[in-house]
PDB file of C-alpha atoms in Angstrom:
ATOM      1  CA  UNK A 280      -7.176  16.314  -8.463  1.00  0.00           C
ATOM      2  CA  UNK A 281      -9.471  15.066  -5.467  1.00  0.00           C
ATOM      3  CA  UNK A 282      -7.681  11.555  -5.306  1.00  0.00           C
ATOM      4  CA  UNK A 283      -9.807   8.681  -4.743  1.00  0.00           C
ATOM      5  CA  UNK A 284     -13.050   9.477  -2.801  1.00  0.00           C
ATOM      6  CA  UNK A 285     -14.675   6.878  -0.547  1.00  0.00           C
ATOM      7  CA  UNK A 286     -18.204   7.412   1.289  1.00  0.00           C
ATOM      8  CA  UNK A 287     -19.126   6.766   4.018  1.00  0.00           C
ATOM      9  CA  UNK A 288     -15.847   7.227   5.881  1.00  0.00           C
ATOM     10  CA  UNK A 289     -17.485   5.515   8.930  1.00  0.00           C
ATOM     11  CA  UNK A 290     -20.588   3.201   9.060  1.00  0.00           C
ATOM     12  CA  UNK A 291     -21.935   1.628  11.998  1.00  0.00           C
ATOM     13  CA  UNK A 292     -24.409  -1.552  11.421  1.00  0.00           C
ATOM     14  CA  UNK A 293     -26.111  -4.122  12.814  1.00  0.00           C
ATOM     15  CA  UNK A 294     -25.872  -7.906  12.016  1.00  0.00           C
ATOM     16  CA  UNK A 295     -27.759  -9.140   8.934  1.00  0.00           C
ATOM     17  CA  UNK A 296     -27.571  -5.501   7.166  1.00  0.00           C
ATOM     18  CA  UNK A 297     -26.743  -4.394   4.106  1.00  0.00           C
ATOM     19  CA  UNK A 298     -23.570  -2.626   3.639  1.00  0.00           C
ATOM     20  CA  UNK A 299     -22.576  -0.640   0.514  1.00  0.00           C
ATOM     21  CA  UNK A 300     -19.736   0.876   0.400  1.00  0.00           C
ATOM     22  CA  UNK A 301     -18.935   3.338  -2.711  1.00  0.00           C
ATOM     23  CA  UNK A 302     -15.810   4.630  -4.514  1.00  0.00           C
ATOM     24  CA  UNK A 303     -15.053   7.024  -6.985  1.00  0.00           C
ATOM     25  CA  UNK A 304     -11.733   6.716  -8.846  1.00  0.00           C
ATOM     26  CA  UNK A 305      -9.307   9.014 -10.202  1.00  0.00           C
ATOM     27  CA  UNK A 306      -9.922  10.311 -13.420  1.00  0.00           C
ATOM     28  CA  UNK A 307      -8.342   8.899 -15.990  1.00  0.00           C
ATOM     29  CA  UNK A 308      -7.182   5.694 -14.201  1.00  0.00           C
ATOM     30  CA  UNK A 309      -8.729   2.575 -16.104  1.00  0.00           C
ATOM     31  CA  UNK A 310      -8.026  -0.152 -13.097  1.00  0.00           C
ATOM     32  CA  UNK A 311      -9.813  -0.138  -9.446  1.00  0.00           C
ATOM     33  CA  UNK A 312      -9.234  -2.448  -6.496  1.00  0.00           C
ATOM     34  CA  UNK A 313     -10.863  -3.269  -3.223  1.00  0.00           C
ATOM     35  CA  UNK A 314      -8.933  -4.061  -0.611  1.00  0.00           C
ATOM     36  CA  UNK A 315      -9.703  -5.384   3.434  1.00  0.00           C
ATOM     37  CA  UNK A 316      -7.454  -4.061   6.018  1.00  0.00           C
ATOM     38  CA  UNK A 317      -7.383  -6.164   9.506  1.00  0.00           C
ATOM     39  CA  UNK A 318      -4.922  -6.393  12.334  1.00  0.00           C
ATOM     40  CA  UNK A 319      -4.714  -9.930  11.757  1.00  0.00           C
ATOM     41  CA  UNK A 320      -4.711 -10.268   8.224  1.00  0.00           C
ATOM     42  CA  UNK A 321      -3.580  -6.761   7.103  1.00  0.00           C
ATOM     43  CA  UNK A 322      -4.158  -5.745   3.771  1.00  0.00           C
ATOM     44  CA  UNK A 323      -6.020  -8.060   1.155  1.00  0.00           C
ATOM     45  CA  UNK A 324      -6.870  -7.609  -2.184  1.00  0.00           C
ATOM     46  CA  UNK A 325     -10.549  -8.273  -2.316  1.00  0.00           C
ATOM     47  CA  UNK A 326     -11.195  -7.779  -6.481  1.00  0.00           C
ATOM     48  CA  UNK A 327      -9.916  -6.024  -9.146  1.00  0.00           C
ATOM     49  CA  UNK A 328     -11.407  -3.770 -12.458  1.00  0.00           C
ATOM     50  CA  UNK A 329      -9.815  -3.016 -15.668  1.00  0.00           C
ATOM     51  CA  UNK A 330     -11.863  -1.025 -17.904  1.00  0.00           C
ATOM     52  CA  UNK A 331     -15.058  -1.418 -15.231  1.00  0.00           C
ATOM     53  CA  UNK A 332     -14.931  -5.470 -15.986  1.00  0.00           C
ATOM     54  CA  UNK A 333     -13.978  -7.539 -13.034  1.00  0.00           C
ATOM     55  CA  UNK A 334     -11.044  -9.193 -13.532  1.00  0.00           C
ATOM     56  CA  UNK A 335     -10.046 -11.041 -10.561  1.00  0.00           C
ATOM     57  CA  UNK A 336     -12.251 -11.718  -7.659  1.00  0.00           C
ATOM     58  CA  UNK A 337     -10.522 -14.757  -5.928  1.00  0.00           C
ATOM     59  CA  UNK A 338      -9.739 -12.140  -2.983  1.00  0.00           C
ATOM     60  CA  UNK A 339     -13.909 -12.001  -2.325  1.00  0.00           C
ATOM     61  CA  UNK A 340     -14.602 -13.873   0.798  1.00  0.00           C
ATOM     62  CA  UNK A 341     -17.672 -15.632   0.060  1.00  0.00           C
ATOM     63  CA  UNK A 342     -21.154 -14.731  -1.576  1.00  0.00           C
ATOM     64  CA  UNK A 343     -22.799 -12.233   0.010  1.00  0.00           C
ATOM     65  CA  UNK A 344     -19.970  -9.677  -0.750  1.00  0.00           C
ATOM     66  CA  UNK A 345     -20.271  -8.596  -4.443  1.00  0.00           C
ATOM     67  CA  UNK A 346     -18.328  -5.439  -6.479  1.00  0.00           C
ATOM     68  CA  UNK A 347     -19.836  -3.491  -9.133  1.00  0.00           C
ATOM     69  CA  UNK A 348     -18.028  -0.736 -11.642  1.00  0.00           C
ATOM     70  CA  UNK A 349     -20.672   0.185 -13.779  1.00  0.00           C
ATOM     71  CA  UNK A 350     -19.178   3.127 -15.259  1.00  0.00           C
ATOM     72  CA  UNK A 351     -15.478   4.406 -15.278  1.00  0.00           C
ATOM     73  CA  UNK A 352     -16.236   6.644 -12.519  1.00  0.00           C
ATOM     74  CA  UNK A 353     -18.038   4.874  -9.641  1.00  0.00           C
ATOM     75  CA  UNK A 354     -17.767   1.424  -8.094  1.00  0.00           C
ATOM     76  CA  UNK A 355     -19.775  -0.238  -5.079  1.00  0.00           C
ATOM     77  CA  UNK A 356     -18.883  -2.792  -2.879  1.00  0.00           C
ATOM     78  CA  UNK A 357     -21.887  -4.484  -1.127  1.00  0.00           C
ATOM     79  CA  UNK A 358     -22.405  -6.777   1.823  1.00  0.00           C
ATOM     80  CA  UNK A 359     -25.329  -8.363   2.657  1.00  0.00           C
ATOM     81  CA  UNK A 360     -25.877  -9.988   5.262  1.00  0.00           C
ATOM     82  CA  UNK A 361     -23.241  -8.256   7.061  1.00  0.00           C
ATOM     83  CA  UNK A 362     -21.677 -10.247  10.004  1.00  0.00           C
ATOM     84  CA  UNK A 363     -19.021  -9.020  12.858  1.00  0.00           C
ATOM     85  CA  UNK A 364     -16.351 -11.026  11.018  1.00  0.00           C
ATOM     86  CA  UNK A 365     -16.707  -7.925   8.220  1.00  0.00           C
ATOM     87  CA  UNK A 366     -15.700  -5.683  10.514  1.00  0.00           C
ATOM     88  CA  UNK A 367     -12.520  -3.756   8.981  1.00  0.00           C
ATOM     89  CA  UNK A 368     -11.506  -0.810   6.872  1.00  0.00           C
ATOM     90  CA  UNK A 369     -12.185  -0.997   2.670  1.00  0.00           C
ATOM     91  CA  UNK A 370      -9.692   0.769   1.191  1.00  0.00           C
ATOM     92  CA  UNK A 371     -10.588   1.487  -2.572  1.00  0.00           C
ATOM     93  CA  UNK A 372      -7.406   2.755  -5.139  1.00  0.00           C
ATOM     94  CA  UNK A 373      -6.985   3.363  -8.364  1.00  0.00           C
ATOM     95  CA  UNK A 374      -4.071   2.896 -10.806  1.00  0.00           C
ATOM     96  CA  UNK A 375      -3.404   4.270 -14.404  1.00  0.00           C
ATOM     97  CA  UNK A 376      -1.758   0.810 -15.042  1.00  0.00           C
ATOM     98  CA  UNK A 377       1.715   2.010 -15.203  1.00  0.00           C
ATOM     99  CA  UNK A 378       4.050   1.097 -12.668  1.00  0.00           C
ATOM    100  CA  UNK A 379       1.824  -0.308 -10.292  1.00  0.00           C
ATOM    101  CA  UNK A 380       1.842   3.478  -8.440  1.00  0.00           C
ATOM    102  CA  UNK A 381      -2.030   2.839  -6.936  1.00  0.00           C
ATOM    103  CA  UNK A 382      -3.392   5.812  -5.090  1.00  0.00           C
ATOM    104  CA  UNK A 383      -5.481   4.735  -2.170  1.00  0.00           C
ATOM    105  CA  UNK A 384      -8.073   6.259  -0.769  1.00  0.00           C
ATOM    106  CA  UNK A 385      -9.131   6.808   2.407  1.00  0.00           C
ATOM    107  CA  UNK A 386     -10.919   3.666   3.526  1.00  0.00           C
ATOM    108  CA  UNK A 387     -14.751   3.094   5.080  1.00  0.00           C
ATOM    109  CA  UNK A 388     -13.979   1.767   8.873  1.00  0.00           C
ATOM    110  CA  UNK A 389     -16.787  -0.519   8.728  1.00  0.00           C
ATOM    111  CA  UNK A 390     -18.245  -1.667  12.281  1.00  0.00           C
ATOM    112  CA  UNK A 391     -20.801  -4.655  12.313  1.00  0.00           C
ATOM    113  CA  UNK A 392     -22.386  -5.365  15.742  1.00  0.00           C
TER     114      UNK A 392
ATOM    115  CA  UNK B   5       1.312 -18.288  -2.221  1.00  0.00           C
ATOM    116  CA  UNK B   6       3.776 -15.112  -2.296  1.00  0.00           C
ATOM    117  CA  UNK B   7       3.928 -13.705   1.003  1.00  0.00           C
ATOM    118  CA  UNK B   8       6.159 -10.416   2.092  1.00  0.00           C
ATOM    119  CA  UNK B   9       7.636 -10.270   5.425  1.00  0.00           C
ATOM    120  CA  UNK B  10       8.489  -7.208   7.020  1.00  0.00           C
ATOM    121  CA  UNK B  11      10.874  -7.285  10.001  1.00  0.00           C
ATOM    122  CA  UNK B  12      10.947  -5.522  12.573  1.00  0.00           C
ATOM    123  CA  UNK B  13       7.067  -5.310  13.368  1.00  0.00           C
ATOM    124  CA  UNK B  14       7.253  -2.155  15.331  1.00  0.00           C
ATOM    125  CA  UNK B  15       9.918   0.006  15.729  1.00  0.00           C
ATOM    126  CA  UNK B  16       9.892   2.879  19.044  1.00  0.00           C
ATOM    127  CA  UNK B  17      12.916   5.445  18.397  1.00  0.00           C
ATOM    128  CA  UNK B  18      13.323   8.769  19.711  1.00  0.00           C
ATOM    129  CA  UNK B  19      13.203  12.034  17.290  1.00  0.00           C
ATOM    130  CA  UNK B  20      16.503  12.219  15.348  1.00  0.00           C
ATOM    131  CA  UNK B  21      17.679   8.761  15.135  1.00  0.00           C
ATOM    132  CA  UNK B  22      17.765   6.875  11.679  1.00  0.00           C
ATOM    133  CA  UNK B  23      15.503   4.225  11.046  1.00  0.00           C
ATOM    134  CA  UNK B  24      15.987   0.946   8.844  1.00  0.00           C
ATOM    135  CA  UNK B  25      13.216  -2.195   8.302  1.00  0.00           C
ATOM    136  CA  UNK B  26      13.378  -4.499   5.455  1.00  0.00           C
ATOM    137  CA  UNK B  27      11.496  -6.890   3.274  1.00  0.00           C
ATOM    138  CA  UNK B  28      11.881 -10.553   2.478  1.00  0.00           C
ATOM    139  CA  UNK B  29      10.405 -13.241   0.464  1.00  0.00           C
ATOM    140  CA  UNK B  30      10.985 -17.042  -0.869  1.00  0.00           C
ATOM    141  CA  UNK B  31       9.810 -15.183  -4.203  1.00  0.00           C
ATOM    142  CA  UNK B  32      11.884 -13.079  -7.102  1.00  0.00           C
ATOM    143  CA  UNK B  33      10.496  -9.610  -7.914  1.00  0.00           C
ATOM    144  CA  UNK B  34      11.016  -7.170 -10.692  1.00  0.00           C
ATOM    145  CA  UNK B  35       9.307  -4.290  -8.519  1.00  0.00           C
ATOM    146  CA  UNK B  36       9.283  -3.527  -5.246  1.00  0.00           C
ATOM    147  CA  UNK B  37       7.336  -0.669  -3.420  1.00  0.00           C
ATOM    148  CA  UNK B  38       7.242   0.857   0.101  1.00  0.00           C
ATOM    149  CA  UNK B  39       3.720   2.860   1.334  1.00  0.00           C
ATOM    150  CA  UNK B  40       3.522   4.363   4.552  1.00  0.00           C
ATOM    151  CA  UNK B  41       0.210   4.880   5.961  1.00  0.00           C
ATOM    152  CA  UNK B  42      -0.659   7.697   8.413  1.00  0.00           C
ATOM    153  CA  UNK B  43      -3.102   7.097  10.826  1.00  0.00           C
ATOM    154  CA  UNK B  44      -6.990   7.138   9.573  1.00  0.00           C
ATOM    155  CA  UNK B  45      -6.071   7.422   6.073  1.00  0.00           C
ATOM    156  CA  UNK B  46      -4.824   5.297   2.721  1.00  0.00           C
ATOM    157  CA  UNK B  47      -1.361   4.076   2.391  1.00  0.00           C
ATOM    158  CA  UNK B  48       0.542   6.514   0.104  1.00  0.00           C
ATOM    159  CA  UNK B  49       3.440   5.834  -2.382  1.00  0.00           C
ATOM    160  CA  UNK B  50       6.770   6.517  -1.141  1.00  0.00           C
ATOM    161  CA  UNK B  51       9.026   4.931  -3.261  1.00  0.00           C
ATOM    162  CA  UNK B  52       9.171   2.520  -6.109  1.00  0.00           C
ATOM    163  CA  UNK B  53      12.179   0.122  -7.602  1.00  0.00           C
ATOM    164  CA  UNK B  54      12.278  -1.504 -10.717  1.00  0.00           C
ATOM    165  CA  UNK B  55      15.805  -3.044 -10.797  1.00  0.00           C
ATOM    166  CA  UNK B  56      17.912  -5.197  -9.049  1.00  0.00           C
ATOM    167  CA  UNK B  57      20.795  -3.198  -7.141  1.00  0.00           C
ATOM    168  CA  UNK B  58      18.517  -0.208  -7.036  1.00  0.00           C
ATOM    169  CA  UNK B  59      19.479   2.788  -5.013  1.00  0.00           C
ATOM    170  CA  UNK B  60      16.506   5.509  -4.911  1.00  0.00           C
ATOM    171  CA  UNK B  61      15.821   7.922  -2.413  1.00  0.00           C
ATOM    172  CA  UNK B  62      12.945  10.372  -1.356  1.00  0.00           C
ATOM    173  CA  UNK B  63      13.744  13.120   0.747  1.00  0.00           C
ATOM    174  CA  UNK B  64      15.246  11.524   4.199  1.00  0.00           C
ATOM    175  CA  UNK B  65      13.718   7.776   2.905  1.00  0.00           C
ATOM    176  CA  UNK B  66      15.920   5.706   0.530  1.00  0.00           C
ATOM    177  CA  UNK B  67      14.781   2.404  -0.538  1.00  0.00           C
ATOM    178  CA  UNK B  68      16.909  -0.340  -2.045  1.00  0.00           C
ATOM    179  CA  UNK B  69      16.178  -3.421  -4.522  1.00  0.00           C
ATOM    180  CA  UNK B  70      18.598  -6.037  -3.108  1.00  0.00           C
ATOM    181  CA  UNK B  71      20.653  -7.820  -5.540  1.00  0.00           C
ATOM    182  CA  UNK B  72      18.572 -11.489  -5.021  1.00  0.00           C
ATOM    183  CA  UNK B  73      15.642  -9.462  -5.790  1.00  0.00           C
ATOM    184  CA  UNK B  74      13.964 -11.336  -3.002  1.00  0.00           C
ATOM    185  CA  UNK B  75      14.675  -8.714  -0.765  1.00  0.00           C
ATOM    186  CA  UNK B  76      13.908  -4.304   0.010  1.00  0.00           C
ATOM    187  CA  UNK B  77      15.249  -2.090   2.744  1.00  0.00           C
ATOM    188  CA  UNK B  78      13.864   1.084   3.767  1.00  0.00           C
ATOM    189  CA  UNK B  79      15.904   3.950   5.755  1.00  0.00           C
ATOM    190  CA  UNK B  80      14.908   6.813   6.941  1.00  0.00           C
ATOM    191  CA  UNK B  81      17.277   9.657   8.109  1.00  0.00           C
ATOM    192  CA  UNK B  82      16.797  11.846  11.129  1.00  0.00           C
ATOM    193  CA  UNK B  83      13.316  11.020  11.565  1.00  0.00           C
ATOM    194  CA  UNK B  84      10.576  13.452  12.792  1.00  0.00           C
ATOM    195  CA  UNK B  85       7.507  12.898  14.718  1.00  0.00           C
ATOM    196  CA  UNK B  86       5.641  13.323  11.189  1.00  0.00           C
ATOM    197  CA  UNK B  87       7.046   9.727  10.285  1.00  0.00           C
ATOM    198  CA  UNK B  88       4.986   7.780  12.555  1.00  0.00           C
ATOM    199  CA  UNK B  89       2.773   5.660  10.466  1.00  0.00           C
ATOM    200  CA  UNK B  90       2.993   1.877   9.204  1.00  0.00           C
ATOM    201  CA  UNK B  91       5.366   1.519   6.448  1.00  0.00           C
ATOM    202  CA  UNK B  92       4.549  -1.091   3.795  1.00  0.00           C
ATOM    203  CA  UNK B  93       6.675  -3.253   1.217  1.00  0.00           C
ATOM    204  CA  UNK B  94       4.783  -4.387  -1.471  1.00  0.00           C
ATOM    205  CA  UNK B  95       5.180  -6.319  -4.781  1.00  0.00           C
ATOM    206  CA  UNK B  96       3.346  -7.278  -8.337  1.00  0.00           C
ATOM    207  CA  UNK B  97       1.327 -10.349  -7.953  1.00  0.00           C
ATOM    208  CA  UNK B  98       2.761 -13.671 -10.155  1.00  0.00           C
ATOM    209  CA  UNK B  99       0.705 -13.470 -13.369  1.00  0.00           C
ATOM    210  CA  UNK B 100       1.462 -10.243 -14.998  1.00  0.00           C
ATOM    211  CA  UNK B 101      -1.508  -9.014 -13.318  1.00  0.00           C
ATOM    212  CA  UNK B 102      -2.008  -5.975 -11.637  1.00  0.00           C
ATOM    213  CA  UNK B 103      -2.248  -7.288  -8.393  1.00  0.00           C
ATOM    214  CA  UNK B 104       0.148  -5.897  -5.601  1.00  0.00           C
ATOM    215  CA  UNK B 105       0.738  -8.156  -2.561  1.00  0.00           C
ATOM    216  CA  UNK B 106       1.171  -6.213   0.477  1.00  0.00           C
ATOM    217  CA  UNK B 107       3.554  -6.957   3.814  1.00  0.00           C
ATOM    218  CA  UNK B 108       2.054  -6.786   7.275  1.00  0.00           C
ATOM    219  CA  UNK B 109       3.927  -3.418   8.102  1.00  0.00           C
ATOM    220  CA  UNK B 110       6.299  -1.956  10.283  1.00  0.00           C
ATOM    221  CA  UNK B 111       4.840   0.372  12.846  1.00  0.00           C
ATOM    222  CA  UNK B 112       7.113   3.451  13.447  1.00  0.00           C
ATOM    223  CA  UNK B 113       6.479   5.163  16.924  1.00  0.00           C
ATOM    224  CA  UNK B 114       8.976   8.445  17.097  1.00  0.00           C
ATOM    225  CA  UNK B 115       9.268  10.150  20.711  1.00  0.00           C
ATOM    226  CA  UNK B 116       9.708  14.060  20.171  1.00  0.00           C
TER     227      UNK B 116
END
């Protein structure tokens, strides 16, 4: 089992770029989550798929950041335009719905300057 | 809205010495979970409770469900440098959802 797999691991870009950020889950696991790591905030929850339909998205920070899970193995997480306030690591896990064990990834340090 | 906090914030110990932190909130659980997260990668699993009075341990790491179920400790035993990381509490999300809320973390330093 590969675990979660999130590309890039680093990405470097400049204000007013896109940003998309990708995911693959475990096999097998029918929920996915995005989550925002900062020092200040730590980690948020940014939205949530069961079955590849969103679920909850409150966590999103405002429009121009949008999820996708069009298929049960792949899910994108876009930002555009990007701004330096988006600067963090995006953690994606994945969870077979039992027991709430998610298995994380291991995050996209994203850098907007 | 449900908020963990983690006390201490940082810990700095020297090789050998046992290690506790703990967990609080205004809110009742009926799971608690501690992550730790090494540095440049995902938090991982370490332990999970699912009843009140819980004992469970993992290795040198045992975790507790206190009694109020507003509350988790962890301990660690005779820690190594290989338990540096930031150790995370977290808990289910009211709803029924899946949604875990997360603590801030307590940052373990260990001095060989």
């Amino acid at each position: 089992d590969a675990g979660v797999i999130q590309s890039p691991r680093h990405e470097v870009t400049e204000m007013g770029q896109e940003v998309t950020l990708r995911c693959k889950p475990i096999s097998g696991h029918n929920s996915l989550f995005w989550y925002r790591q900062t020092m200040m905030r730590g980690l948020e929850l940014l939205i949530y798929f069961n079955n590849n339909v969103p679920i909850d998205d409150s966590g999103m920070p405002e429009d121009r950041f949008s999820a996708k899970m069009p298929n049960a193995s792949f899910s994108t997480l876009k930002i555009q335009p990007s701004e330096p306030r988006d600067s963090a690591v995006y953690f994606c896990a994945s969870s077979s719905g039992t027991h709430y064990g998610y298995t994380f990834g291991s995050g996209t340090r994203l850098t907007v300057v | 809205g449900q908020q963990l906090n983690q006390s201490p914030q940082s810990m700095f110990i020297q090789e050998g010495e046992d290690v506790s932190m703990n967990c609080t909130s205004s809110s009742i659980f009926n799971t608690w979970l501690w992550y730790k997260q090494d540095p440049g990668e995902g938090p991982v699993l370490l332990i999970a409770l699912y009843k009140a009075g819980e004992l469970t341990s993992n290795g040198r790491l045992t975790a507790q469900f206190g009694i109020t179920r507003k509350d988790s400790f962890l301990n660690i035993s005779a820690s190594i440098p290989s338990d540096v990381g930031i150790y995370f509490c977290a808990a289910p999300a009211q709803g029924g959802s899946e949604k875990l809320v997360f603590g801030k973390g307590t940052k373990l330093t260990v001095n060989p």
